[in-house]
């Protein structure tokens, strides 16, 4: 194995360098497995990944492979939230994918183990393994445990929403301090079905991770055993020449979308699955999301929509149990390949019929996400309908227009938003933000101030997986590309109709065109470095915000 590095007269210098690493002649004949890790002391979800790496190395060695560790960057969305740092979060996905590609190709690895945990790191690594098509497996760091505040389960989202409660005098500063000290009690990806955990769960449905990858808590020793088993399994994949292109097929994507709808995952999955499919050369569109949204019921009700956390889902049987319920209803393909057998080999009955409900008693009749089209979003928009209050599923209201997230937050916390308003936050798309910033601060402020059942938010940016309420993101085309959202004025009526998948600006086509002819004044962005290059190449949200050459 690793013949391009190790075999023949001309590879004597290469062998010498490998021996400088401590590699023996015996190991030169074994499969070389690259381990990409996002370990850092910056991100709570990644602070423990060195332990996962060591467990993976042990598994690779036990199975007869040689492990080689290298690092990639990782942005903590929670720490980057609400300021200019969030402009770098989504763009970091491309750097991660490129970094893995560079290291794998340059060093001619026979296989890969990819160790992410949070937000953009998971899809970035998935994009890379599809691009490389080397035998590979994902093993994440696992979810954080839920916190406990005044005998109630809490998480990071609780703290974000508490800011609004303090502003309207429903919580004291000392109570907030107690909450912030207890809400994030361990390492791991934030405890609800937010973006990181959504993507880690979907790796199981895509078949590229072992069962349990999405739900086993970060601090459980079971997570280390999973990592060791994943290290052993990747060597078997190399021996079988089983590549991602044989696993991550269109059928696997449809299984992942079905699971997405049943779990009520983050709206960010609509970006990331499209981008991963692009790398896998698999056709996937927002229409696929819409079709399955109408077909698949939401059978789990996890935070931020419901009361359960990832550790509760794990105790109830995890993703194998959810997929077994879906399989019983004929909603997933159980005959396709995964990194460890067929999908059918993984299915297990649920242990708790409230955490994972049967299909005849779902939390919601439709899937967790909905895709909306209309005069305000000709190319689509996305909402987590499973976390929208019943009162807001259909809503008409006057637009309150803001050209940045910061302007909107100032208005919300300044008590300048009225019940019934529709907040339009624009120039926050992939190009306009730039980087399509997440909007957890404004949505949490709306909820914390008790406006979640009367106020909607619409943006060409995106929302954190921790968002709940009538928060509609990914509006395409974005304002920077002169989409209709750029032409909205204060006082315009906006019509939201989630059941009928509509998002409309209630003005005449003639008025819309008149405004367009009058010209669109875009906010100035003083960009340099990576973001300047990113803006020139990034596509629209409805295409996954991918980089186009």
XYZ file of C-alpha atoms in Angstrom:
549
model
C 0.000 0.000 0.000
C 1.067 3.644 -0.379
C 3.146 2.434 -3.351
C 3.626 5.916 -4.801
C 5.503 6.818 -1.635
C 7.227 3.590 -0.677
C 8.069 1.281 -3.570
C 11.037 1.253 -5.939
C 14.536 2.686 -6.184
C 13.379 6.274 -6.730
C 11.358 6.216 -3.529
C 14.379 5.720 -1.269
C 14.288 9.427 -0.241
C 10.575 9.099 0.555
C 11.190 6.022 2.678
C 13.958 7.850 4.483
C 11.628 10.705 5.358
C 8.980 8.272 6.579
C 11.582 6.579 8.760
C 12.332 9.977 10.254
C 8.737 9.797 11.524
C 9.545 6.477 13.179
C 7.921 4.314 10.480
C 9.441 0.841 10.220
C 10.097 -1.270 7.123
C 7.226 -3.510 8.216
C 4.813 -0.547 8.327
C 5.872 0.612 4.855
C 3.952 -2.360 3.474
C 0.716 -1.512 5.287
C -2.133 0.854 4.273
C -1.430 4.520 4.986
C -4.498 6.160 6.579
C -4.744 9.930 6.856
C -6.590 11.326 9.890
C -7.965 14.845 9.398
C -8.830 16.397 12.743
C -10.337 19.763 13.652
C -8.966 19.578 17.227
C -8.316 22.977 18.815
C -8.491 24.739 22.148
C -10.831 27.385 20.671
C -13.977 25.349 20.004
C -15.769 23.501 22.866
C -16.945 20.907 20.359
C -13.333 20.215 19.358
C -11.344 20.563 22.561
C -11.403 16.798 23.186
C -10.791 15.558 19.661
C -7.213 14.538 20.515
C -8.771 11.692 22.514
C -10.874 10.676 19.512
C -7.762 10.794 17.322
C -5.829 8.488 19.666
C -8.721 6.014 19.702
C -8.894 6.091 15.899
C -5.130 5.548 15.666
C -5.450 2.548 17.934
C -8.144 1.083 15.717
C -6.133 1.653 12.528
C -3.068 0.000 14.056
C -5.100 -2.935 15.379
C -6.484 -3.549 11.885
C -3.067 -3.403 10.213
C -2.912 0.181 8.967
C -0.543 3.086 9.634
C -2.172 6.310 10.913
C -1.003 9.812 9.965
C -2.652 12.783 11.711
C -3.043 16.273 10.283
C -5.165 19.274 11.233
C -7.762 21.545 9.667
C -9.270 24.823 10.828
C -12.624 25.117 12.565
C -14.781 28.135 13.449
C -17.012 28.059 16.537
C -20.276 29.544 15.298
C -21.381 30.367 18.831
C -18.266 32.461 19.454
C -18.427 34.018 15.972
C -22.141 34.861 16.296
C -23.384 38.437 16.215
C -20.259 40.161 14.899
C -18.029 40.280 11.813
C -16.478 36.913 12.681
C -19.601 35.143 11.411
C -18.709 36.235 7.873
C -15.929 33.642 8.004
C -17.985 30.671 9.180
C -19.571 29.403 5.965
C -16.525 30.356 3.845
C -14.383 28.208 6.148
C -16.211 25.157 4.770
C -14.373 25.557 1.466
C -10.961 25.920 3.125
C -11.579 22.744 5.118
C -12.535 20.791 1.996
C -9.530 22.130 0.108
C -7.154 21.400 3.001
C -8.211 17.767 3.236
C -7.895 17.412 -0.530
C -4.390 18.901 -0.523
C -3.121 16.707 2.310
C -4.664 13.506 0.943
C -3.434 13.988 -2.612
C 0.013 15.298 -1.681
C 0.738 12.359 0.623
C -1.011 9.636 -1.365
C -3.040 8.216 1.512
C -4.827 4.928 0.900
C -7.786 5.917 3.085
C -9.067 8.663 5.357
C -10.697 9.107 8.727
C -12.270 12.536 9.123
C -12.789 13.855 12.661
C -15.015 16.948 12.813
C -17.726 17.969 15.220
C -19.191 21.410 14.631
C -21.109 23.295 11.990
C -19.101 23.870 8.775
C -16.405 21.341 9.605
C -18.657 18.302 9.092
C -19.897 19.309 5.611
C -16.438 20.578 4.633
C -14.958 17.169 5.343
C -17.846 15.395 3.611
C -17.275 17.556 0.538
C -13.599 16.591 0.561
C -14.169 12.841 0.801
C -16.661 12.990 -2.091
C -14.144 14.942 -4.156
C -11.270 12.576 -3.351
C -13.277 9.325 -3.548
C -10.811 7.481 -1.316
C -12.074 4.865 1.160
C -13.128 7.023 4.100
C -15.166 7.215 7.262
C -16.427 10.075 9.445
C -16.205 9.918 13.241
C -17.345 13.040 15.088
C -16.594 14.249 18.599
C -20.215 13.863 19.737
C -22.793 16.166 21.318
C -22.467 18.160 24.517
C -24.527 17.165 27.533
C -27.499 19.368 28.361
C -27.154 21.795 31.246
C -29.383 22.125 34.293
C -30.684 25.506 35.506
C -33.299 25.699 38.275
C -34.129 22.024 37.659
C -34.766 22.600 33.951
C -32.726 21.282 31.028
C -30.929 24.121 29.215
C -28.384 24.654 26.445
C -26.600 27.454 24.604
C -29.813 28.583 22.905
C -31.340 29.203 26.345
C -28.580 31.732 27.016
C -29.095 33.520 23.698
C -32.819 33.829 24.415
C -32.127 35.010 27.959
C -30.576 38.206 26.572
C -34.031 39.300 25.403
C -35.548 38.315 28.752
C -33.070 40.468 30.632
C -33.819 43.358 28.265
C -37.545 43.199 29.039
C -36.952 42.602 32.771
C -38.121 38.973 32.830
C -34.729 37.828 34.116
C -32.138 39.452 36.347
C -28.441 39.845 35.657
C -27.611 37.426 38.473
C -29.965 34.802 37.031
C -28.323 35.233 33.633
C -24.925 34.697 35.246
C -26.132 31.471 36.850
C -27.557 30.317 33.528
C -24.393 31.055 31.560
C -22.372 29.117 34.144
C -24.489 25.969 33.716
C -25.860 25.909 30.147
C -22.783 24.368 28.483
C -21.542 21.776 31.012
C -19.165 19.675 28.888
C -17.163 19.436 25.702
C -19.015 18.520 22.519
C -21.242 20.078 19.882
C -24.077 22.143 21.408
C -26.703 19.840 22.898
C -29.768 20.379 20.678
C -30.582 19.420 17.096
C -28.610 22.407 15.914
C -26.462 22.429 12.758
C -23.507 20.393 14.040
C -25.626 17.604 15.463
C -27.933 17.704 12.436
C -25.000 17.077 10.120
C -23.444 14.431 12.379
C -26.754 12.550 12.461
C -27.083 12.793 8.689
C -23.652 11.173 8.231
C -25.270 7.986 9.512
C -28.075 8.192 6.951
C -25.542 8.940 4.212
C -23.864 5.701 5.259
C -20.415 7.240 5.699
C -20.258 6.909 9.512
C -20.784 4.077 11.966
C -24.082 3.817 13.913
C -24.015 6.134 16.938
C -21.836 8.788 15.324
C -24.569 11.415 15.512
C -25.829 10.912 19.058
C -23.358 9.284 21.486
C -22.435 12.093 23.925
C -18.915 13.478 23.690
C -17.998 12.515 27.255
C -19.112 8.881 27.068
C -16.441 6.198 26.780
C -18.725 4.623 24.198
C -17.630 7.477 21.926
C -14.002 6.316 22.230
C -15.007 2.750 21.425
C -16.847 4.031 18.358
C -13.694 5.879 17.293
C -11.567 2.746 17.661
C -14.078 0.699 15.687
C -14.136 3.395 12.993
C -10.347 3.217 12.741
C -10.531 -0.532 12.299
C -13.341 -0.228 9.767
C -11.507 2.193 7.472
C -8.733 -0.370 6.964
C -11.382 -2.862 5.881
C -12.767 -0.270 3.455
C -9.293 0.116 1.938
C -8.948 -3.648 1.610
C -12.349 -3.869 -0.096
C -11.654 -0.772 -2.258
C -15.057 0.535 -1.115
C -15.204 4.229 -2.009
C -17.587 7.075 -1.076
C -18.997 7.111 -4.615
C -20.398 3.634 -3.946
C -21.949 4.752 -0.643
C -22.991 8.396 -0.984
C -25.385 7.887 -3.894
C -28.619 9.697 -4.720
C -30.474 7.007 -2.758
C -28.299 7.788 0.277
C -29.025 11.497 -0.084
C -32.750 10.773 -0.195
C -32.379 8.680 2.978
C -30.561 11.625 4.575
C -33.288 14.059 3.506
C -35.929 11.733 4.913
C -34.097 11.566 8.236
C -33.654 15.355 8.116
C -37.430 15.826 7.912
C -38.166 13.262 10.621
C -35.700 14.811 13.073
C -36.498 18.479 12.411
C -32.906 19.366 11.567
C -31.275 22.745 11.006
C -32.124 24.784 7.905
C -28.375 24.793 7.227
C -28.717 21.218 6.019
C -30.339 22.695 2.909
C -27.035 24.433 2.164
C -24.697 21.647 3.109
C -26.432 18.662 1.533
C -26.638 20.567 -1.765
C -22.918 21.374 -1.576
C -21.975 17.782 -0.703
C -24.157 16.479 -3.550
C -22.378 18.847 -5.930
C -19.012 17.332 -4.954
C -20.461 13.827 -5.248
C -21.837 14.688 -8.714
C -25.321 13.715 -7.540
C -28.331 15.755 -8.606
C -30.099 17.232 -5.578
C -32.353 20.314 -5.499
C -34.625 22.270 -3.195
C -37.502 20.520 -4.983
C -36.278 17.255 -3.434
C -36.453 18.881 -0.004
C -39.986 20.051 -0.714
C -41.169 16.657 -1.969
C -39.934 14.812 1.112
C -41.108 17.568 3.447
C -44.677 16.859 2.341
C -44.216 13.101 2.519
C -42.317 12.543 5.791
C -43.742 13.325 9.231
C -41.623 14.818 12.008
C -41.389 12.071 14.644
C -38.751 13.665 16.913
C -39.140 16.997 18.692
C -35.699 18.031 19.852
C -34.339 21.369 20.958
C -34.768 24.107 19.857
C -38.354 23.155 18.915
C -39.031 20.597 21.644
C -37.775 19.599 25.074
C -35.428 16.727 24.237
C -31.682 16.870 23.662
C -29.242 14.641 21.781
C -28.452 12.549 24.850
C -32.179 11.759 25.098
C -32.256 10.708 21.447
C -29.211 8.510 22.020
C -30.842 6.825 25.017
C -33.961 6.214 22.921
C -31.970 4.282 20.325
C -30.383 7.034 18.256
C -30.446 7.237 14.476
C -30.758 3.441 13.952
C -34.050 3.604 15.881
C -35.357 6.625 13.963
C -34.474 4.979 10.676
C -36.165 1.750 11.736
C -39.434 3.661 12.224
C -39.010 5.286 8.816
C -38.158 1.934 7.241
C -41.315 0.376 8.681
C -43.261 3.018 6.777
C -41.387 2.321 3.547
C -39.803 5.774 3.619
C -36.133 4.828 3.297
C -34.097 2.505 1.122
C -32.699 -0.215 3.387
C -30.842 -2.122 0.670
C -28.043 0.354 -0.019
C -24.428 0.128 1.128
C -22.880 1.866 4.144
C -19.348 1.760 5.564
C -20.488 -1.171 7.725
C -22.924 -3.296 5.747
C -26.357 -2.454 4.398
C -28.766 0.068 5.934
C -30.957 -2.863 6.976
C -28.131 -4.204 9.160
C -28.238 -1.042 11.285
C -31.904 -0.792 12.187
C -32.948 -1.113 15.834
C -36.353 -0.557 17.516
C -36.739 2.624 19.607
C -36.636 2.423 23.409
C -38.773 5.518 24.056
C -41.916 6.166 22.007
C -42.120 9.809 22.992
C -38.561 10.785 22.050
C -39.013 8.791 18.826
C -42.691 8.570 17.991
C -44.331 6.066 15.623
C -45.483 7.315 12.244
C -49.136 7.079 13.289
C -48.520 9.522 16.160
C -46.022 12.113 14.878
C -45.256 15.483 16.402
C -45.958 17.104 13.024
C -47.686 15.664 9.973
C -45.074 17.179 7.670
C -41.268 17.240 7.791
C -39.221 19.654 9.851
C -38.149 21.863 6.927
C -40.213 23.616 4.282
C -39.116 25.312 1.079
C -40.993 28.464 0.041
C -41.267 30.098 -3.361
C -42.983 33.294 -4.460
C -42.465 36.836 -5.640
C -40.073 37.505 -2.741
C -38.102 34.272 -3.244
C -38.304 33.216 -6.905
C -35.472 30.702 -6.441
C -36.558 29.492 -3.022
C -36.248 30.107 0.715
C -36.087 27.716 3.663
C -37.825 27.635 7.060
C -37.724 25.164 9.942
C -41.490 24.743 9.996
C -41.272 22.218 12.822
C -40.167 25.055 15.122
C -42.740 27.647 13.977
C -45.666 28.523 16.246
C -49.061 27.516 14.851
C -50.125 31.163 14.831
C -47.286 32.055 12.440
C -47.666 29.310 9.834
C -49.709 31.817 7.837
C -49.018 35.486 8.433
C -49.418 38.881 6.814
C -47.494 41.840 8.108
C -45.796 45.107 7.302
C -42.128 44.970 6.388
C -39.507 46.511 8.646
C -36.402 46.606 6.493
C -32.809 46.423 7.752
C -29.647 46.272 5.686
C -27.685 44.359 8.316
C -28.148 42.044 11.278
C -26.788 44.687 13.663
C -29.465 47.219 12.656
C -32.192 44.654 13.288
C -30.870 43.622 16.721
C -30.658 47.265 17.809
C -34.307 47.793 16.815
C -35.498 44.608 18.541
C -33.705 45.240 21.829
C -34.714 48.907 21.618
C -38.427 47.933 21.703
C -38.990 49.356 18.229
C -40.645 46.247 16.768
C -44.426 45.917 16.879
C -46.479 42.713 16.979
C -47.349 41.728 13.425
C -44.180 43.147 11.872
C -42.126 41.173 9.359
C -38.440 41.908 9.822
C -36.518 41.856 6.555
C -32.761 41.534 7.074
C -30.997 41.786 3.740
C -27.503 42.064 2.272
C -26.547 39.111 4.463
C -26.416 36.482 1.694
C -23.359 34.550 0.471
C -22.086 37.577 -1.458
C -23.791 40.391 0.424
C -22.890 39.445 4.009
C -20.469 38.319 2.925
C -20.487 34.707 4.018
C -24.215 34.373 4.733
C -24.055 35.116 8.449
C -26.273 33.193 10.871
C -28.938 35.246 12.651
C -29.286 33.628 16.064
C -29.001 36.955 17.884
C -32.102 38.598 16.326
C -34.227 35.437 16.420
C -33.302 34.790 20.053
C -34.038 38.419 20.933
C -37.477 38.140 19.307
C -38.195 34.986 21.288
C -36.778 36.315 24.543
C -38.950 39.424 24.295
C -42.086 37.360 23.749
C -42.631 38.282 20.097
C -42.135 34.837 18.551
C -45.872 34.296 17.983
C -46.444 37.679 16.355
C -43.229 38.653 14.516
C -41.553 36.966 11.525
C -38.005 37.338 10.227
C -36.951 36.993 6.591
C -33.375 37.140 5.347
C -31.122 36.295 2.443
C -28.704 35.206 5.147
C -29.278 32.120 7.233
C -30.292 31.063 10.710
C -28.506 29.014 13.318
C -29.739 25.493 13.879
C -30.669 26.762 17.339
C -33.237 29.148 15.840
C -36.960 28.714 16.417
C -39.903 30.799 15.303
C -41.052 32.115 11.919
C -37.510 32.633 10.676
C -37.246 32.282 6.897
C -33.741 32.255 5.450
C -31.773 31.545 2.278
C -34.028 33.908 0.278
C -32.797 33.629 -3.310
C -31.764 35.550 -5.304
C -30.090 37.536 -2.538
C -30.212 41.341 -2.306
C -26.602 41.710 -3.458
C -27.594 39.975 -6.694
C -30.560 42.365 -6.984
C -33.194 39.824 -6.019
C -36.683 41.100 -5.057
C -35.648 41.279 -1.389
C -33.473 44.272 -2.370
C -36.601 46.159 -3.480
C -38.694 45.796 -0.296
C -39.615 49.044 1.478
C -40.813 49.720 5.021
C -44.572 49.272 5.165
C -44.852 46.817 2.265
C -47.142 43.898 3.003
C -45.441 40.506 3.068
C -47.489 37.309 2.913
C -46.125 34.129 4.499
C -47.992 30.899 3.757
C -45.900 27.950 4.920
C -48.548 25.239 4.354
C -48.828 26.313 0.713
C -45.071 26.992 0.425
C -45.445 30.667 -0.507
C -43.470 33.800 0.324
C -44.772 36.882 -1.459
C -44.236 40.625 -1.542
C -47.716 42.059 -1.957
C -47.014 44.745 -4.539
C -47.734 44.762 -8.273
C -45.142 43.578 -10.805
C -45.274 47.087 -12.278
C -44.332 48.658 -8.938
C -41.555 46.120 -8.473
C -40.111 46.917 -11.882
C -40.425 50.666 -11.239
C -38.344 50.253 -8.099
C -35.782 48.223 -9.988
C -35.475 50.901 -12.650
C -34.947 53.509 -9.932
C -31.755 51.707 -8.983
C -30.546 49.633 -6.053
C -28.059 51.123 -3.619
C -25.965 48.374 -2.084
C -24.179 48.854 1.233
C -20.440 49.261 0.842
C -18.298 46.353 2.000
C -14.587 47.067 2.495
C -13.291 43.570 1.844
C -9.791 42.180 1.564
C -8.056 38.825 1.807
C -10.047 35.618 1.647
C -13.525 37.203 1.781
C -12.744 39.360 -1.231
C -11.893 36.231 -3.232
C -14.852 34.319 -1.793
C -17.430 36.903 -2.877
C -16.227 36.682 -6.479
C -16.735 32.926 -6.656
C -19.580 31.906 -4.329
C -22.922 30.833 -5.777
C -26.469 31.467 -4.566
C -27.894 29.781 -1.467
C -30.334 27.707 -3.522
C -27.282 26.012 -5.072
C -25.633 25.378 -1.703
C -23.399 28.480 -1.686
C -20.745 26.474 -3.495
C -17.576 27.905 -4.994
C -17.650 28.123 -8.764
C -14.389 28.303 -10.682
